[in-house]
PDB file of C-alpha atoms in Angstrom:
ATOM      1  CA  MET A   1    -168.233  63.910 -52.362  1.00 42.00           C
ATOM      2  CA  PRO A   2    -168.827  67.701 -52.075  1.00 42.00           C
ATOM      3  CA  THR A   3    -165.973  70.113 -52.667  1.00 41.00           C
ATOM      4  CA  PRO A   4    -164.646  71.569 -49.387  1.00 47.00           C
ATOM      5  CA  GLU A   5    -165.297  75.252 -48.802  1.00 66.00           C
ATOM      6  CA  LYS A   6    -162.317  77.404 -49.700  1.00 83.00           C
ATOM      7  CA  THR A   7    -163.423  80.340 -47.599  1.00 88.00           C
ATOM      8  CA  SER A   8    -165.832  81.181 -44.810  1.00 92.00           C
ATOM      9  CA  PHE A   9    -168.236  83.981 -44.072  1.00 94.00           C
ATOM     10  CA  ALA A  10    -165.902  85.225 -41.326  1.00 95.00           C
ATOM     11  CA  GLU A  11    -162.943  85.323 -43.743  1.00 96.00           C
ATOM     12  CA  ILE A  12    -165.051  87.193 -46.291  1.00 96.00           C
ATOM     13  CA  VAL A  13    -166.102  89.794 -43.732  1.00 97.00           C
ATOM     14  CA  ALA A  14    -162.533  90.199 -42.428  1.00 97.00           C
ATOM     15  CA  ALA A  15    -161.254  90.661 -45.984  1.00 97.00           C
ATOM     16  CA  GLY A  16    -164.035  93.164 -46.614  1.00 97.00           C
ATOM     17  CA  ARG A  17    -163.088  95.169 -43.538  1.00 97.00           C
ATOM     18  CA  ASP A  18    -159.436  95.255 -44.589  1.00 96.00           C
ATOM     19  CA  LEU A  19    -160.283  96.316 -48.151  1.00 96.00           C
ATOM     20  CA  LEU A  20    -162.652  98.965 -46.846  1.00 97.00           C
ATOM     21  CA  GLU A  21    -159.916 100.557 -44.759  1.00 96.00           C
ATOM     22  CA  VAL A  22    -157.456 100.530 -47.650  1.00 95.00           C
ATOM     23  CA  GLY A  23    -159.695 101.919 -50.366  1.00 94.00           C
ATOM     24  CA  GLY A  24    -163.023 102.988 -48.936  1.00 93.00           C
ATOM     25  CA  GLN A  25    -166.430 101.722 -49.967  1.00 92.00           C
ATOM     26  CA  ARG A  26    -165.622 101.919 -53.668  1.00 92.00           C
ATOM     27  CA  GLN A  27    -162.835  99.364 -53.212  1.00 90.00           C
ATOM     28  CA  LEU A  28    -165.111  96.963 -51.359  1.00 94.00           C
ATOM     29  CA  THR A  29    -166.431  94.843 -54.229  1.00 94.00           C
ATOM     30  CA  MET A  30    -167.301  91.182 -54.587  1.00 94.00           C
ATOM     31  CA  GLN A  31    -164.353  90.804 -56.972  1.00 94.00           C
ATOM     32  CA  SER A  32    -161.824  92.449 -54.638  1.00 95.00           C
ATOM     33  CA  VAL A  33    -162.984  90.331 -51.693  1.00 96.00           C
ATOM     34  CA  ALA A  34    -162.848  87.166 -53.794  1.00 94.00           C
ATOM     35  CA  GLU A  35    -159.274  87.951 -54.808  1.00 94.00           C
ATOM     36  CA  ARG A  36    -158.329  88.676 -51.189  1.00 94.00           C
ATOM     37  CA  VAL A  37    -159.705  85.350 -49.905  1.00 94.00           C
ATOM     38  CA  GLY A  38    -158.394  83.378 -52.889  1.00 92.00           C
ATOM     39  CA  VAL A  39    -161.597  82.310 -54.630  1.00 93.00           C
ATOM     40  CA  ARG A  40    -163.477  83.299 -57.760  1.00 90.00           C
ATOM     41  CA  ALA A  41    -166.165  85.942 -57.301  1.00 87.00           C
ATOM     42  CA  PRO A  42    -169.073  83.551 -58.003  1.00 87.00           C
ATOM     43  CA  SER A  43    -167.938  81.446 -55.021  1.00 87.00           C
ATOM     44  CA  LEU A  44    -168.706  84.347 -52.684  1.00 89.00           C
ATOM     45  CA  TYR A  45    -172.387  84.106 -53.539  1.00 89.00           C
ATOM     46  CA  LYS A  46    -172.567  80.910 -51.473  1.00 90.00           C
ATOM     47  CA  HIS A  47    -171.932  83.111 -48.429  1.00 93.00           C
ATOM     48  CA  VAL A  48    -173.078  86.628 -49.404  1.00 93.00           C
ATOM     49  CA  SER A  49    -175.966  87.273 -51.776  1.00 93.00           C
ATOM     50  CA  ASN A  50    -174.682  90.555 -53.274  1.00 94.00           C
ATOM     51  CA  ARG A  51    -172.571  93.650 -52.633  1.00 93.00           C
ATOM     52  CA  ALA A  52    -175.263  95.264 -50.475  1.00 93.00           C
ATOM     53  CA  ALA A  53    -175.261  92.183 -48.238  1.00 94.00           C
ATOM     54  CA  LEU A  54    -171.464  92.324 -48.128  1.00 95.00           C
ATOM     55  CA  LEU A  55    -171.535  95.973 -47.035  1.00 95.00           C
ATOM     56  CA  ALA A  56    -174.173  95.161 -44.412  1.00 94.00           C
ATOM     57  CA  ALA A  57    -172.107  92.258 -43.063  1.00 95.00           C
ATOM     58  CA  VAL A  58    -168.994  94.431 -42.849  1.00 96.00           C
ATOM     59  CA  ALA A  59    -170.971  97.195 -41.124  1.00 95.00           C
ATOM     60  CA  GLU A  60    -172.462  94.748 -38.636  1.00 95.00           C
ATOM     61  CA  ALA A  61    -169.040  93.284 -37.807  1.00 96.00           C
ATOM     62  CA  THR A  62    -167.717  96.805 -37.312  1.00 96.00           C
ATOM     63  CA  ILE A  63    -170.582  97.681 -34.969  1.00 95.00           C
ATOM     64  CA  ASP A  64    -169.967  94.466 -33.035  1.00 95.00           C
ATOM     65  CA  ASP A  65    -166.308  95.439 -32.632  1.00 96.00           C
ATOM     66  CA  LEU A  66    -167.356  98.883 -31.450  1.00 96.00           C
ATOM     67  CA  ALA A  67    -169.655  97.288 -28.859  1.00 95.00           C
ATOM     68  CA  VAL A  68    -166.720  95.250 -27.524  1.00 95.00           C
ATOM     69  CA  ARG A  69    -164.578  98.409 -27.357  1.00 94.00           C
ATOM     70  CA  LEU A  70    -167.270 100.334 -25.490  1.00 95.00           C
ATOM     71  CA  GLU A  71    -167.907  97.461 -23.065  1.00 94.00           C
ATOM     72  CA  SER A  72    -164.215  97.502 -22.160  1.00 93.00           C
ATOM     73  CA  ALA A  73    -164.173 101.268 -21.514  1.00 91.00           C
ATOM     74  CA  ASP A  74    -164.143 102.566 -17.951  1.00 93.00           C
ATOM     75  CA  GLY A  75    -167.940 102.935 -17.798  1.00 90.00           C
ATOM     76  CA  SER A  76    -168.101 106.730 -17.721  1.00 93.00           C
ATOM     77  CA  ILE A  77    -169.564 108.957 -20.415  1.00 93.00           C
ATOM     78  CA  GLU A  78    -166.045 110.230 -21.038  1.00 95.00           C
ATOM     79  CA  GLY A  79    -164.702 106.689 -21.288  1.00 94.00           C
ATOM     80  CA  MET A  80    -167.391 105.794 -23.823  1.00 93.00           C
ATOM     81  CA  ALA A  81    -166.666 108.864 -25.935  1.00 96.00           C
ATOM     82  CA  ARG A  82    -162.915 108.277 -25.822  1.00 96.00           C
ATOM     83  CA  GLY A  83    -163.390 104.635 -26.784  1.00 96.00           C
ATOM     84  CA  TYR A  84    -165.678 105.677 -29.634  1.00 97.00           C
ATOM     85  CA  ARG A  85    -163.109 108.165 -30.881  1.00 97.00           C
ATOM     86  CA  GLN A  86    -160.231 105.684 -30.640  1.00 96.00           C
ATOM     87  CA  PHE A  87    -162.307 103.140 -32.529  1.00 97.00           C
ATOM     88  CA  ALA A  88    -163.045 105.654 -35.302  1.00 97.00           C
ATOM     89  CA  GLN A  89    -159.379 106.569 -35.547  1.00 97.00           C
ATOM     90  CA  SER A  90    -158.461 102.881 -35.883  1.00 96.00           C
ATOM     91  CA  TRP A  91    -161.223 102.062 -38.397  1.00 96.00           C
ATOM     92  CA  PRO A  92    -162.152 105.370 -40.102  1.00 97.00           C
ATOM     93  CA  GLU A  93    -163.812 103.813 -43.155  1.00 96.00           C
ATOM     94  CA  GLY A  94    -165.590 101.226 -41.030  1.00 96.00           C
ATOM     95  CA  PHE A  95    -166.782 104.060 -38.790  1.00 96.00           C
ATOM     96  CA  ARG A  96    -168.222 105.886 -41.793  1.00 95.00           C
ATOM     97  CA  LEU A  97    -169.832 102.728 -43.130  1.00 94.00           C
ATOM     98  CA  MET A  98    -171.485 101.800 -39.849  1.00 92.00           C
ATOM     99  CA  LEU A  99    -173.039 105.269 -39.626  1.00 90.00           C
ATOM    100  CA  ALA A 100    -174.536 104.912 -43.102  1.00 88.00           C
ATOM    101  CA  ALA A 101    -175.530 101.244 -43.079  1.00 83.00           C
ATOM    102  CA  GLU A 102    -178.795  99.618 -42.143  1.00 82.00           C
ATOM    103  CA  ALA A 103    -177.973  97.390 -39.198  1.00 83.00           C
ATOM    104  CA  PRO A 104    -180.254  95.066 -37.274  1.00 86.00           C
ATOM    105  CA  PRO A 105    -181.719  96.711 -34.154  1.00 87.00           C
ATOM    106  CA  GLU A 106    -180.164  94.068 -31.894  1.00 90.00           C
ATOM    107  CA  THR A 107    -176.696  94.900 -33.255  1.00 90.00           C
ATOM    108  CA  LEU A 108    -177.240  98.606 -32.635  1.00 89.00           C
ATOM    109  CA  ALA A 109    -178.592  97.838 -29.158  1.00 91.00           C
ATOM    110  CA  ARG A 110    -175.361  95.990 -28.255  1.00 92.00           C
ATOM    111  CA  ALA A 111    -173.301  99.053 -29.160  1.00 92.00           C
ATOM    112  CA  ALA A 112    -175.710 101.448 -27.452  1.00 94.00           C
ATOM    113  CA  ALA A 113    -175.980  99.507 -24.184  1.00 95.00           C
ATOM    114  CA  PRO A 114    -172.739 100.738 -22.545  1.00 96.00           C
ATOM    115  CA  VAL A 115    -173.483 104.354 -23.476  1.00 96.00           C
ATOM    116  CA  LEU A 116    -177.010 104.060 -22.095  1.00 96.00           C
ATOM    117  CA  ARG A 117    -175.658 102.590 -18.839  1.00 95.00           C
ATOM    118  CA  ALA A 118    -173.179 105.447 -18.453  1.00 95.00           C
ATOM    119  CA  SER A 119    -175.884 107.987 -19.258  1.00 95.00           C
ATOM    120  CA  ARG A 120    -178.288 106.395 -16.774  1.00 95.00           C
ATOM    121  CA  GLU A 121    -175.675 106.670 -14.025  1.00 93.00           C
ATOM    122  CA  LEU A 122    -175.187 110.342 -14.801  1.00 92.00           C
ATOM    123  CA  VAL A 123    -178.764 111.560 -15.369  1.00 95.00           C
ATOM    124  CA  GLY A 124    -181.049 108.765 -14.174  1.00 94.00           C
ATOM    125  CA  ASP A 125    -183.464 106.470 -15.985  1.00 95.00           C
ATOM    126  CA  GLU A 126    -185.868 109.120 -17.206  1.00 95.00           C
ATOM    127  CA  GLU A 127    -183.364 111.033 -19.343  1.00 95.00           C
ATOM    128  CA  ALA A 128    -180.772 108.341 -20.100  1.00 95.00           C
ATOM    129  CA  LEU A 129    -181.760 107.930 -23.747  1.00 96.00           C
ATOM    130  CA  GLU A 130    -181.667 111.677 -24.400  1.00 95.00           C
ATOM    131  CA  ALA A 131    -178.282 112.006 -22.700  1.00 95.00           C
ATOM    132  CA  ALA A 132    -176.884 109.048 -24.648  1.00 95.00           C
ATOM    133  CA  ARG A 133    -178.109 110.593 -27.903  1.00 95.00           C
ATOM    134  CA  LEU A 134    -176.575 113.947 -27.001  1.00 95.00           C
ATOM    135  CA  VAL A 135    -173.189 112.434 -26.221  1.00 95.00           C
ATOM    136  CA  THR A 136    -173.247 110.177 -29.283  1.00 96.00           C
ATOM    137  CA  ALA A 137    -174.307 112.970 -31.631  1.00 96.00           C
ATOM    138  CA  TRP A 138    -171.670 115.362 -30.311  1.00 97.00           C
ATOM    139  CA  ALA A 139    -168.914 112.743 -30.402  1.00 97.00           C
ATOM    140  CA  THR A 140    -169.907 111.564 -33.892  1.00 97.00           C
ATOM    141  CA  GLY A 141    -169.877 115.105 -35.237  1.00 97.00           C
ATOM    142  CA  PHE A 142    -166.546 115.886 -33.616  1.00 97.00           C
ATOM    143  CA  ILE A 143    -165.002 112.646 -34.874  1.00 97.00           C
ATOM    144  CA  GLU A 144    -166.322 113.135 -38.419  1.00 97.00           C
ATOM    145  CA  MET A 145    -164.853 116.636 -38.505  1.00 97.00           C
ATOM    146  CA  GLU A 146    -161.559 115.313 -37.155  1.00 97.00           C
ATOM    147  CA  LEU A 147    -161.401 112.444 -39.678  1.00 96.00           C
ATOM    148  CA  ASN A 148    -162.225 114.831 -42.516  1.00 95.00           C
ATOM    149  CA  GLY A 149    -159.499 117.285 -41.495  1.00 95.00           C
ATOM    150  CA  SER A 150    -162.029 120.025 -40.785  1.00 95.00           C
ATOM    151  CA  PHE A 151    -160.276 121.472 -37.731  1.00 95.00           C
ATOM    152  CA  ARG A 152    -157.997 123.916 -39.556  1.00 92.00           C
ATOM    153  CA  LEU A 153    -157.822 126.822 -37.140  1.00 94.00           C
ATOM    154  CA  GLY A 154    -154.930 125.394 -35.165  1.00 90.00           C
ATOM    155  CA  GLY A 155    -155.013 124.491 -31.533  1.00 92.00           C
ATOM    156  CA  ASP A 156    -154.942 121.124 -29.882  1.00 96.00           C
ATOM    157  CA  VAL A 157    -157.760 118.873 -31.112  1.00 97.00           C
ATOM    158  CA  ASP A 158    -157.292 116.424 -28.227  1.00 97.00           C
ATOM    159  CA  ARG A 159    -157.686 119.302 -25.783  1.00 97.00           C
ATOM    160  CA  ALA A 160    -160.826 120.455 -27.616  1.00 97.00           C
ATOM    161  CA  PHE A 161    -162.294 116.944 -27.374  1.00 98.00           C
ATOM    162  CA  GLU A 162    -161.630 116.825 -23.621  1.00 98.00           C
ATOM    163  CA  TYR A 163    -163.081 120.334 -23.238  1.00 97.00           C
ATOM    164  CA  GLY A 164    -166.261 119.163 -24.967  1.00 97.00           C
ATOM    165  CA  LEU A 165    -166.499 116.100 -22.740  1.00 96.00           C
ATOM    166  CA  ALA A 166    -166.058 118.173 -19.582  1.00 96.00           C
ATOM    167  CA  GLY A 167    -168.713 120.626 -20.765  1.00 95.00           C
ATOM    168  CA  MET A 168    -171.168 117.859 -21.496  1.00 93.00           C
ATOM    169  CA  ARG A 169    -170.607 116.245 -18.105  1.00 93.00           C
ATOM    170  CA  ARG A 170    -171.193 119.576 -16.376  1.00 93.00           C
ATOM    171  CA  ALA A 171    -174.333 120.253 -18.399  1.00 92.00           C
ATOM    172  CA  LEU A 172    -175.787 116.792 -17.850  1.00 91.00           C
ATOM    173  CA  ALA A 173    -174.882 116.696 -14.134  1.00 87.00           C
ATOM    174  CA  ASN A 174    -176.260 120.207 -13.526  1.00 80.00           C
ATOM    175  CA  ASP A 175    -179.479 119.358 -15.286  1.00 58.00           C
ATOM    176  CA  ARG A 176    -180.158 116.599 -12.783  1.00 59.00           C
TER     177      ARG A 176
END
């Protein structure tokens, strides 16, 4: 009779996400995940082929969670950007990993879909992709600077984020 599985792929990925947030990518090792889920490291190889596959699985799960967050936003460009920022603040290391990881196109498409819909409503079909890229690039840059503590000149960072969103809406709406 085969030995029952002591862990699952989902438990491995969840443990990986937790370890990532605690110690960054360097802490996310096969050994640390094995310890977290209560198995020996070689047992993980039944579920994940190597550390690169582990990182990819964690990144994909993070992107999937982001897609859920964006789908539950209010549907506006501002709502998408705020949801994106809140997600990054909740999962800063996961946010960094998902930006650096190779993810399947269908996973990326799930996360992009709500932003594309909001962009399409604002600028129309012809320029929706460009608008979505503009908003995503601006928000990603802002969020990265915020997470890295780069805003050191004082002032209210939340107010600056809202100012940027209002400026983008005006620019995109006026361009139409």
